[in-house]
Coordinates of C-alpha atoms in Angstrom, one line a residue:
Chain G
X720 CA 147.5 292.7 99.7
X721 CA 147.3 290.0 97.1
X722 CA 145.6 289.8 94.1
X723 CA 145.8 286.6 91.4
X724 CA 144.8 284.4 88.9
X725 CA 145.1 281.2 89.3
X726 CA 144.5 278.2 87.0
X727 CA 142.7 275.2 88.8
X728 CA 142.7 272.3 86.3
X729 CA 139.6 272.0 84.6
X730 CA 138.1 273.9 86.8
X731 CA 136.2 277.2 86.9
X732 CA 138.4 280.5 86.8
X733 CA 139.6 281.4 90.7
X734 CA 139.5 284.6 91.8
X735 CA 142.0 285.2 94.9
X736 CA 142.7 288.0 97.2
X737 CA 144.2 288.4 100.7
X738 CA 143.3 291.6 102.5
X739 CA 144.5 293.3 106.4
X740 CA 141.5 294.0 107.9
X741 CA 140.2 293.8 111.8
X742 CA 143.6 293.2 112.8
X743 CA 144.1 289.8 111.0
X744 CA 144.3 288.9 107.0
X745 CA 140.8 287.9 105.0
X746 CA 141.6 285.2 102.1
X747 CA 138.9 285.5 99.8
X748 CA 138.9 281.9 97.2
X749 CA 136.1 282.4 94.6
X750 CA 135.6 280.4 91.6
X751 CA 133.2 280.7 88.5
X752 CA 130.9 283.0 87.6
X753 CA 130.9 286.1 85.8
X754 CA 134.1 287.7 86.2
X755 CA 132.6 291.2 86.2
X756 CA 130.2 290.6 88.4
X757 CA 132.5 288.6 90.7
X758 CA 134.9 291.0 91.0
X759 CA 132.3 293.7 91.8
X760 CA 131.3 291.8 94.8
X761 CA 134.4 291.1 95.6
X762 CA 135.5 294.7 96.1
X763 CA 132.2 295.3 97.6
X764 CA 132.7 292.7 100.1
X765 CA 136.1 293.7 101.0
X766 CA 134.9 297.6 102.0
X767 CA 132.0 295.8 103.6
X768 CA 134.7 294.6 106.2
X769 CA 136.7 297.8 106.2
X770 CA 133.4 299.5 107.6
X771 CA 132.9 296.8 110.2
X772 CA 136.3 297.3 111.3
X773 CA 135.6 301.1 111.6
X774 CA 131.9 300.8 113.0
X775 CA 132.5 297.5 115.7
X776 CA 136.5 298.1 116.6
X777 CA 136.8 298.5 120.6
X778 CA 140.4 299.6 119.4
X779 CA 139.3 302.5 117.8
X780 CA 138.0 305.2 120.3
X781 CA 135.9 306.7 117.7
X782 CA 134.1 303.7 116.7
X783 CA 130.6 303.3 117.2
X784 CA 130.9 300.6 119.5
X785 CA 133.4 302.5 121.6
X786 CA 130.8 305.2 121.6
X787 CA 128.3 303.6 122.6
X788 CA 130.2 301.4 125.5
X789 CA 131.1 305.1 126.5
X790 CA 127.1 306.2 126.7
X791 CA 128.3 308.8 124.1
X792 CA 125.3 307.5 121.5
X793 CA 122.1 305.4 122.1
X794 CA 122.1 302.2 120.0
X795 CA 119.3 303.2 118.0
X796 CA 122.1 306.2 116.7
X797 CA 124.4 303.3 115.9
X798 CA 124.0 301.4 112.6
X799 CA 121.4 299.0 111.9
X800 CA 124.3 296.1 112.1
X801 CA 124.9 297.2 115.6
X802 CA 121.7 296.1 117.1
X803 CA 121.8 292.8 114.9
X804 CA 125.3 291.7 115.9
X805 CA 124.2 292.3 119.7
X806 CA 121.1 290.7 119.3
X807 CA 123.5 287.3 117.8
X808 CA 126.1 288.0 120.5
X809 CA 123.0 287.6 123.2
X810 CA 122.0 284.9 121.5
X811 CA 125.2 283.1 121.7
X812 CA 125.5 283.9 125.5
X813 CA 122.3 282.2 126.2
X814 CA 122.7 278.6 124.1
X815 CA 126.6 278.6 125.4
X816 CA 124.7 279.4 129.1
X817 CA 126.9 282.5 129.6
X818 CA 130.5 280.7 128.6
X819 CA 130.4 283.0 125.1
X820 CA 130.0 286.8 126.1
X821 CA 129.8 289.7 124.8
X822 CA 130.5 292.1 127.8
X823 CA 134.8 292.7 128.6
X824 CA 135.3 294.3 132.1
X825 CA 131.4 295.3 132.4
X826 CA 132.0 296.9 129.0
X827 CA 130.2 295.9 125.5
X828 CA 132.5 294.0 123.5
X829 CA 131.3 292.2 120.8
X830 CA 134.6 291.2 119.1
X831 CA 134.3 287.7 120.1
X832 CA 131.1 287.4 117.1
X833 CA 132.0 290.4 115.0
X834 CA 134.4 288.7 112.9
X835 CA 132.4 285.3 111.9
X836 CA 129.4 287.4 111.5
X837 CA 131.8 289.3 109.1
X838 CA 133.3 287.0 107.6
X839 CA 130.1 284.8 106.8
X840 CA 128.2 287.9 105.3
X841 CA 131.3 288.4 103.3
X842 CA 131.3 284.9 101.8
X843 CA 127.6 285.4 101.2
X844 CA 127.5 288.4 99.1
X845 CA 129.9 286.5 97.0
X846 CA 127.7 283.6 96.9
X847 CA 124.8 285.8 96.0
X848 CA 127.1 287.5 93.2
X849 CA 126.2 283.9 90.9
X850 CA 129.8 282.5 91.8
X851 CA 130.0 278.4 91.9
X852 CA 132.5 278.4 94.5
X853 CA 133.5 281.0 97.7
X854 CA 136.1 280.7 100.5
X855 CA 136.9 283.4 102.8
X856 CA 139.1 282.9 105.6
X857 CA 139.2 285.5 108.4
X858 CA 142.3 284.5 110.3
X859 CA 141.9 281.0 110.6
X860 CA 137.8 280.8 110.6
X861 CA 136.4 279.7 107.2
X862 CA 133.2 279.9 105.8
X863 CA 132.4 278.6 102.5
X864 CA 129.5 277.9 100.0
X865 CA 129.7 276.0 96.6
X866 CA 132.1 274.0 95.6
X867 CA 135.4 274.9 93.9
X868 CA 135.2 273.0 90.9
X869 CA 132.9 270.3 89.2
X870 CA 133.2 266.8 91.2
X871 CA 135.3 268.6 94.4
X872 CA 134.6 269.3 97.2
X873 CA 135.8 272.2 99.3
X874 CA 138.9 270.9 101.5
X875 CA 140.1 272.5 104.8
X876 CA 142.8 271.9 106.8
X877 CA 142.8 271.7 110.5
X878 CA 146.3 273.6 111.6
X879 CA 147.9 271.3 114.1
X880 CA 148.2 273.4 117.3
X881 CA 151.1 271.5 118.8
X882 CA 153.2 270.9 115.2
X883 CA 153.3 274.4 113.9
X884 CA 152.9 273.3 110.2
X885 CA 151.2 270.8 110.1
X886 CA 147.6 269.8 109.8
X887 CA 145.6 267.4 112.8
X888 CA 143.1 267.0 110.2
X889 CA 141.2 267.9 107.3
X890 CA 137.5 268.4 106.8
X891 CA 135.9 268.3 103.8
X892 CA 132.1 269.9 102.8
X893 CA 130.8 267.5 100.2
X894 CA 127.8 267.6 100.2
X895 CA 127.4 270.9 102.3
X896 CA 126.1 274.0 100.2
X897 CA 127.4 275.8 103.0
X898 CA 129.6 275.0 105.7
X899 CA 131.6 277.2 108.7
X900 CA 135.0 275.8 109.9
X901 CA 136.2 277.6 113.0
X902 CA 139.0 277.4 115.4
X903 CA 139.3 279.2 118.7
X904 CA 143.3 278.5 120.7
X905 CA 146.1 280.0 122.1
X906 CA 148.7 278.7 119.4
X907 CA 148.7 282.0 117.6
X908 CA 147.9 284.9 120.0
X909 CA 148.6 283.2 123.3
X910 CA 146.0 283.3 125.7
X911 CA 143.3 285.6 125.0
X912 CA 140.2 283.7 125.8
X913 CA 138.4 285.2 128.6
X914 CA 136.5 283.3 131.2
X915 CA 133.0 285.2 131.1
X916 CA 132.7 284.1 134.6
X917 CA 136.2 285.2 136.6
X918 CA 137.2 288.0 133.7
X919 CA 140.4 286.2 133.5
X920 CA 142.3 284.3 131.1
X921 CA 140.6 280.7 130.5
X922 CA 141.7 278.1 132.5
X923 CA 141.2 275.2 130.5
X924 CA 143.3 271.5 129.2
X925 CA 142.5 272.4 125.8
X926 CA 144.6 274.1 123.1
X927 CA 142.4 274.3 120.4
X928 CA 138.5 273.6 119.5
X929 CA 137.7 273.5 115.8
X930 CA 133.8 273.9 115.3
X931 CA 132.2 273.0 111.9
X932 CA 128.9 273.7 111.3
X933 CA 126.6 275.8 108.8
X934 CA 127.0 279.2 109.5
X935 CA 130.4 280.7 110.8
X936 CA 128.9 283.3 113.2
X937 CA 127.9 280.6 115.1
X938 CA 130.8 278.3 114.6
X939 CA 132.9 280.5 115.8
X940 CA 131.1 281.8 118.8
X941 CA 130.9 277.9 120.0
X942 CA 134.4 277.1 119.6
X943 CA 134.8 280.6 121.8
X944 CA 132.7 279.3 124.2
X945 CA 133.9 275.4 123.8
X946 CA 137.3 276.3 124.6
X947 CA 136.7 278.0 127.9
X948 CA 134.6 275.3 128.8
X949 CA 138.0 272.7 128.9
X950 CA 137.4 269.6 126.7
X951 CA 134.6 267.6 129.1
X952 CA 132.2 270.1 129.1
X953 CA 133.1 271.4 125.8
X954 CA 132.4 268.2 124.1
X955 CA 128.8 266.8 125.9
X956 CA 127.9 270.4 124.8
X957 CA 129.1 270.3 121.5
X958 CA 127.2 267.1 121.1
X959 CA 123.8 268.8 122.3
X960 CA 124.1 271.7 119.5
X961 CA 122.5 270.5 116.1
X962 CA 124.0 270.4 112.9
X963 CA 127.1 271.0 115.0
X964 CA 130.3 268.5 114.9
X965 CA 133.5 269.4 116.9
X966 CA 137.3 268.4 116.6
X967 CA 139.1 269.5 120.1
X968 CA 143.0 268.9 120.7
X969 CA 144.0 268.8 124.8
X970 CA 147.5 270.1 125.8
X971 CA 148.2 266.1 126.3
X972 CA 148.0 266.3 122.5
X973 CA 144.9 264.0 122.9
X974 CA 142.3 264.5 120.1
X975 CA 138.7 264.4 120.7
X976 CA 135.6 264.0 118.7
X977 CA 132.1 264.8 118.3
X978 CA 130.4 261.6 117.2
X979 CA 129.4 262.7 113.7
X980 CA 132.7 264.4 112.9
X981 CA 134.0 261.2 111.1
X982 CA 131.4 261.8 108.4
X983 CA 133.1 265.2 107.8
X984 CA 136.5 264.1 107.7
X985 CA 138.5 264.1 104.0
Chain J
X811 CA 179.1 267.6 133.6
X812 CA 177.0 264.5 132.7
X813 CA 173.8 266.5 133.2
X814 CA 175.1 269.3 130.8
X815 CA 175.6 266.8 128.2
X816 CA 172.6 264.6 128.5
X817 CA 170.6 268.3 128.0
X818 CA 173.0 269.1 124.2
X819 CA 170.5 267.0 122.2
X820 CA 167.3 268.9 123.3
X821 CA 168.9 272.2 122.8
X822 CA 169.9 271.2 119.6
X823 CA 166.2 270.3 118.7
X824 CA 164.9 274.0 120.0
X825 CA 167.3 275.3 117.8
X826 CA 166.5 273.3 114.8
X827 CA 162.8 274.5 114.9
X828 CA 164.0 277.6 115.1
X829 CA 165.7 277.4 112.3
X830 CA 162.6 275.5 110.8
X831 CA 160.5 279.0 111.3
X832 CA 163.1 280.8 110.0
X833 CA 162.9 278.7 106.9
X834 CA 159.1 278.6 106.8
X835 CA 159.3 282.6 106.8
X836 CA 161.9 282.5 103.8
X837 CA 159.3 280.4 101.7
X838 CA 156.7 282.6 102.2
X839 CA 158.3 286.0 102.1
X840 CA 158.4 284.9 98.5
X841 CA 155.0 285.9 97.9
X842 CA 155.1 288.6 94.9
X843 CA 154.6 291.5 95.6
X844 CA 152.5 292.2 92.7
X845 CA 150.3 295.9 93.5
X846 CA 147.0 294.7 95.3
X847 CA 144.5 295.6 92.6
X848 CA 142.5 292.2 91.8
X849 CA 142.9 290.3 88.6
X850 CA 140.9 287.5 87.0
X851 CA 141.3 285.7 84.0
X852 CA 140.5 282.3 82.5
X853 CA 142.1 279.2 82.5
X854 CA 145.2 279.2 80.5
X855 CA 145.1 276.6 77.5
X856 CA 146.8 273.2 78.6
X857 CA 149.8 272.8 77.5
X858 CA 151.5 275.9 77.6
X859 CA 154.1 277.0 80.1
X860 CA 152.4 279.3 82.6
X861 CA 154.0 282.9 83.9
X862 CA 156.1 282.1 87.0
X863 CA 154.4 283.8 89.7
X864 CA 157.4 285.9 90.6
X865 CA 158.1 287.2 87.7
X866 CA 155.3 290.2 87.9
X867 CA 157.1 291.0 91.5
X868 CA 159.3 294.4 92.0
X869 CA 162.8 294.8 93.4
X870 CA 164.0 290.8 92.1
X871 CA 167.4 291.4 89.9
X872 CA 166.9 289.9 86.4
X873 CA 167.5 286.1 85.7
X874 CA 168.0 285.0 89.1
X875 CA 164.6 285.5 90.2
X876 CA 162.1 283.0 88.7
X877 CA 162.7 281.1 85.7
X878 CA 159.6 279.1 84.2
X879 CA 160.6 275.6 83.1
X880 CA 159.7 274.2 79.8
X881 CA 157.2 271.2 81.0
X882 CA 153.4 272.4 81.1
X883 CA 151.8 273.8 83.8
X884 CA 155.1 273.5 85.6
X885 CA 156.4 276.8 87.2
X886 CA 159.8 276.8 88.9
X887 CA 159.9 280.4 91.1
X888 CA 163.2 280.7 93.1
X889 CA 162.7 283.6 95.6
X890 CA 165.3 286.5 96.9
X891 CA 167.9 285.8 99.2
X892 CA 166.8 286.6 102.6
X893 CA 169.2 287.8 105.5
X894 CA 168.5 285.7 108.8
X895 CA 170.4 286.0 112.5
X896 CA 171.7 282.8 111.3
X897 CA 173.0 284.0 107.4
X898 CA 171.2 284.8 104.5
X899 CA 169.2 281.9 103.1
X900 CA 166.9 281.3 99.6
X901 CA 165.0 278.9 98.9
X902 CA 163.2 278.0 95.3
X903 CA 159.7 276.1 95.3
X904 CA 158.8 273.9 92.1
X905 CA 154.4 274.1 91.5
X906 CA 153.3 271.4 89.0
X907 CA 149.5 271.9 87.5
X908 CA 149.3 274.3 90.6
X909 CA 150.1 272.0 93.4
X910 CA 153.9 272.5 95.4
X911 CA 155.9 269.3 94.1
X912 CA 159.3 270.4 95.8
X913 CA 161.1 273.0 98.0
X914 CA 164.7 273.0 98.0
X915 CA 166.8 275.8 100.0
X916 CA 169.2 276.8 97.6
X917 CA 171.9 279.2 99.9
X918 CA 171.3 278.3 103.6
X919 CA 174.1 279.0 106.3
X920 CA 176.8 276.3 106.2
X921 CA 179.8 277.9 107.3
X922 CA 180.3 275.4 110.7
X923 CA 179.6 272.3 112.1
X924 CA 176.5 273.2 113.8
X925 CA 175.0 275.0 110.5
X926 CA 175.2 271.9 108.9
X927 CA 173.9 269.8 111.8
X928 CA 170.7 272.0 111.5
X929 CA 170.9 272.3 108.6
X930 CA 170.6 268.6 108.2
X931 CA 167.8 268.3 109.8
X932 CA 165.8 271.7 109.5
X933 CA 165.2 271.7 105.0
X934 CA 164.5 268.1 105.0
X935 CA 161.5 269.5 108.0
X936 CA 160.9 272.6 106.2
X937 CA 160.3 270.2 102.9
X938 CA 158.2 267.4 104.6
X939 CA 155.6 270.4 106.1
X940 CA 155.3 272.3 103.2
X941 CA 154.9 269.1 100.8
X942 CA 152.7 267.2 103.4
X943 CA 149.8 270.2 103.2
X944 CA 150.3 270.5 99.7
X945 CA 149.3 266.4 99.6
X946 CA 146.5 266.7 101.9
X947 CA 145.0 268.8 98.8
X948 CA 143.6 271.8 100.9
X949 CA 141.8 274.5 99.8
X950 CA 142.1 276.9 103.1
X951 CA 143.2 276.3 106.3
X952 CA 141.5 276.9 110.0
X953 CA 143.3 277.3 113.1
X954 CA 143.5 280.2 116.0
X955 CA 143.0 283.2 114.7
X956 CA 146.2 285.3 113.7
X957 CA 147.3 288.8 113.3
X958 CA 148.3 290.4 110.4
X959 CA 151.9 289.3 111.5
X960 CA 151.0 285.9 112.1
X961 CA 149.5 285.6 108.9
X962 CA 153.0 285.7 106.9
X963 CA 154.5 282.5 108.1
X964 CA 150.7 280.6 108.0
X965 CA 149.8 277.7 105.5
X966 CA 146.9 279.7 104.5
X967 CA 149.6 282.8 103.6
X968 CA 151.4 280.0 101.6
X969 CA 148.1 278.8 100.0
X970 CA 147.4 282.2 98.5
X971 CA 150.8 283.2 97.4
X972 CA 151.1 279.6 95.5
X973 CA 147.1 280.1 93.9
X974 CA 146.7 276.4 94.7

């Protein structure tokens, strides 16, 4: 959608691009390295989402996902990524004690950890490409490795759920080789977070829960989960997970904290 | 009576963010809409003007469009006028050394009292919101996940159409 050069001062060369993909927009943020090589990856990781959309969609009927939901295939026909991403979706169900699922009216439906998983191998093939600095945004849910210039950290901004615009914070990874911001709410898409337990929409005080973390396929599966919980659950959880610090906003436009969050704060 | 006129101010606020998204849109629909093949390059040499973003973008008429000031690093990208429900508006956005330093709306709809009164308070909103996350010297921006739709009036949409 968008490709440009950009011209951080003093700092490495920035490679940008914005692509549609799995029904949202992917903002990839890389600096340094060798543009070549870089730009390879770049492109590589960009079809490397195209075929996740086509393998994991539950929009597409064709998908293998919607196959196999069907019975139509086995999952050892299915890609190798298919059993993988389960496998994590599974996981996430069993440390979130069942609030994170991966089952949609009895049906598999991993969408709620396709797209951190995604997103986060995405970011990692760039990594692995000998960039300094990556950032790649899947709809709101970061994860990034590096830094993007000498003496700078990455910066993220926290959108502010109940000012559209504005920001209820910003986190900051120094010191982080890698670090997963993620946000699960209703301010963009309404309510589509599911309840695991009644199959309907959450019921819940919160509007948004921003998880930061390591690794965005977990980040983002515990701000899924977090959210549904409603803030006083969400938050002695939150506080139980390692390496894990949370940021949740209540519809009283309260904010609330994970203990070690502070440290994270720019 | 009383009660209908006690309720005028709140309507007037709904309409002002209205117009506030409206104008939010406008600044982003700027983005250029260069042909989505990727390009990298080094950093320019200080010192020297830079392209205005907009100028590589299809469909702008001539001199209107962008025009690059003379001060380094400094580009000056006024985008096209934009037809809205409430008349057409443009708006031109100054980046200094890559970071937004001012948003001005340069045709907004001003034809009656109430224009203005919006107006008066919806650019002065749109200016503080875009300015106040260019400040907070982000890099990316998380927040509930949005849809291809969505993503044309988010910061992050605004982040990668400025390069910041």
């Amino acid at each position: 959608m968008v490709g440009q050069v950009t011209d951080p001062a003093g700092g490495p060369s920035a490679l940008r691009h914005a692509e549609e993909v799995m029904g949202t927009v992917v903002s990839f943020d890389v600096r340094g390295g060798e543009p070549g090589a870089v730009r390879t990856a770049l492109e590589e990781a960009v079809a490397g989402l195209h075929r996740v959309d086509e393998v994991f969609s539950t929009y597409r009927e064709d998908s293998q996902v919607s196959r196999l939901g069907r019975g139509d295939v086995t999952l050892e026909q299915c890609d190798q990524e298919v059993a993988e991403v389960l496998a994590s979706g599974a996981e996430a169900e069993r440390l979130s004690d069942g609030w994170f699922s991966t089952r949609y009216e009895g049906r598999i439906d991993p969408t709620g950890i396709v797209k951190g998983w995604a997103v986060e191998r995405a970011a990692r093939h760039l990594a692995a490409s000998g960039a300094d600095g990556v950032s790649v945004n899947g709809g709101g849910d970061v994860q990034m490795y590096g830094v993007p210039g000498p003496h700078r950290p990455w910066r993220v901004g926290i959108a502010d759920p109940l000012r559209p615009g504005g920001l209820a914070a910003v986190v900051s990874a120094a010191g982080a080789a890698e670090l997963a911001v993620a946000t699960s709410g209703t301010a963009e898409r309404g309510a589509h977070i599911v309840d695991p337990r009644t199959g309907r929409s959450a019921v819940t005080d919160l509007v948004a829960v921003t998880v930061v973390g390591p690794r965005l396929i977990w980040a983002d599966a515990w701000a899924t989960a977090a959210f549904a919980m409603g803030s006083r659950q969400a938050l002695d959880w939150l506080e139980s997970l390692p390496d894990v610090e949370a940021l949740l906003i209540t519809a009283g436009d309260e904010v609330r904290c994970t203990g070690g969050l502070a440290a994270r704060l720019g | 009576m009383h009660t209908l006129r006690r309720r005028s101010p709140l309507r007037r606020i709904v309409l002002a963010s209205a117009a506030t998204v409206t104008g939010t849109v406008l600044l982003l629909s700027m983005k250029p809409h260069t042909t989505p093949h990727i390009v990298t390059a080094a950093p320019a040499p200080s010192g020297s003007a830079s392209v205005p973003a907009g100028s590589a973008g299809s469909g702008g008429s001539g001199a209107d469009r962008s025009r690059g000031s003379a001060a380094a690093g400094t580009k000056t990208v006024t985008g096209d006028s934009a037809p809205t429900r409430y008349g057409p508006v443009q708006v031109r956005i100054t980046v200094r050394n890559g970071k937004l330093t001012d948003v001005t709306a340069v045709t907004y709809p001003q034809e009656n009292p109430r224009d203005q009164e919006i107006n008066g308070y919806a650019v002065p909103q749109l200016r503080r919101e875009a300015l106040a996350a260019q400040s907070a010297d982000i890099d990316v921006v998380s927040g509930a996940t949005y849809t291809s739709q969505g993503y044309q009036q988010s910061l992050q949409s605004a982040l990668d159409s400025m390069g910041g």
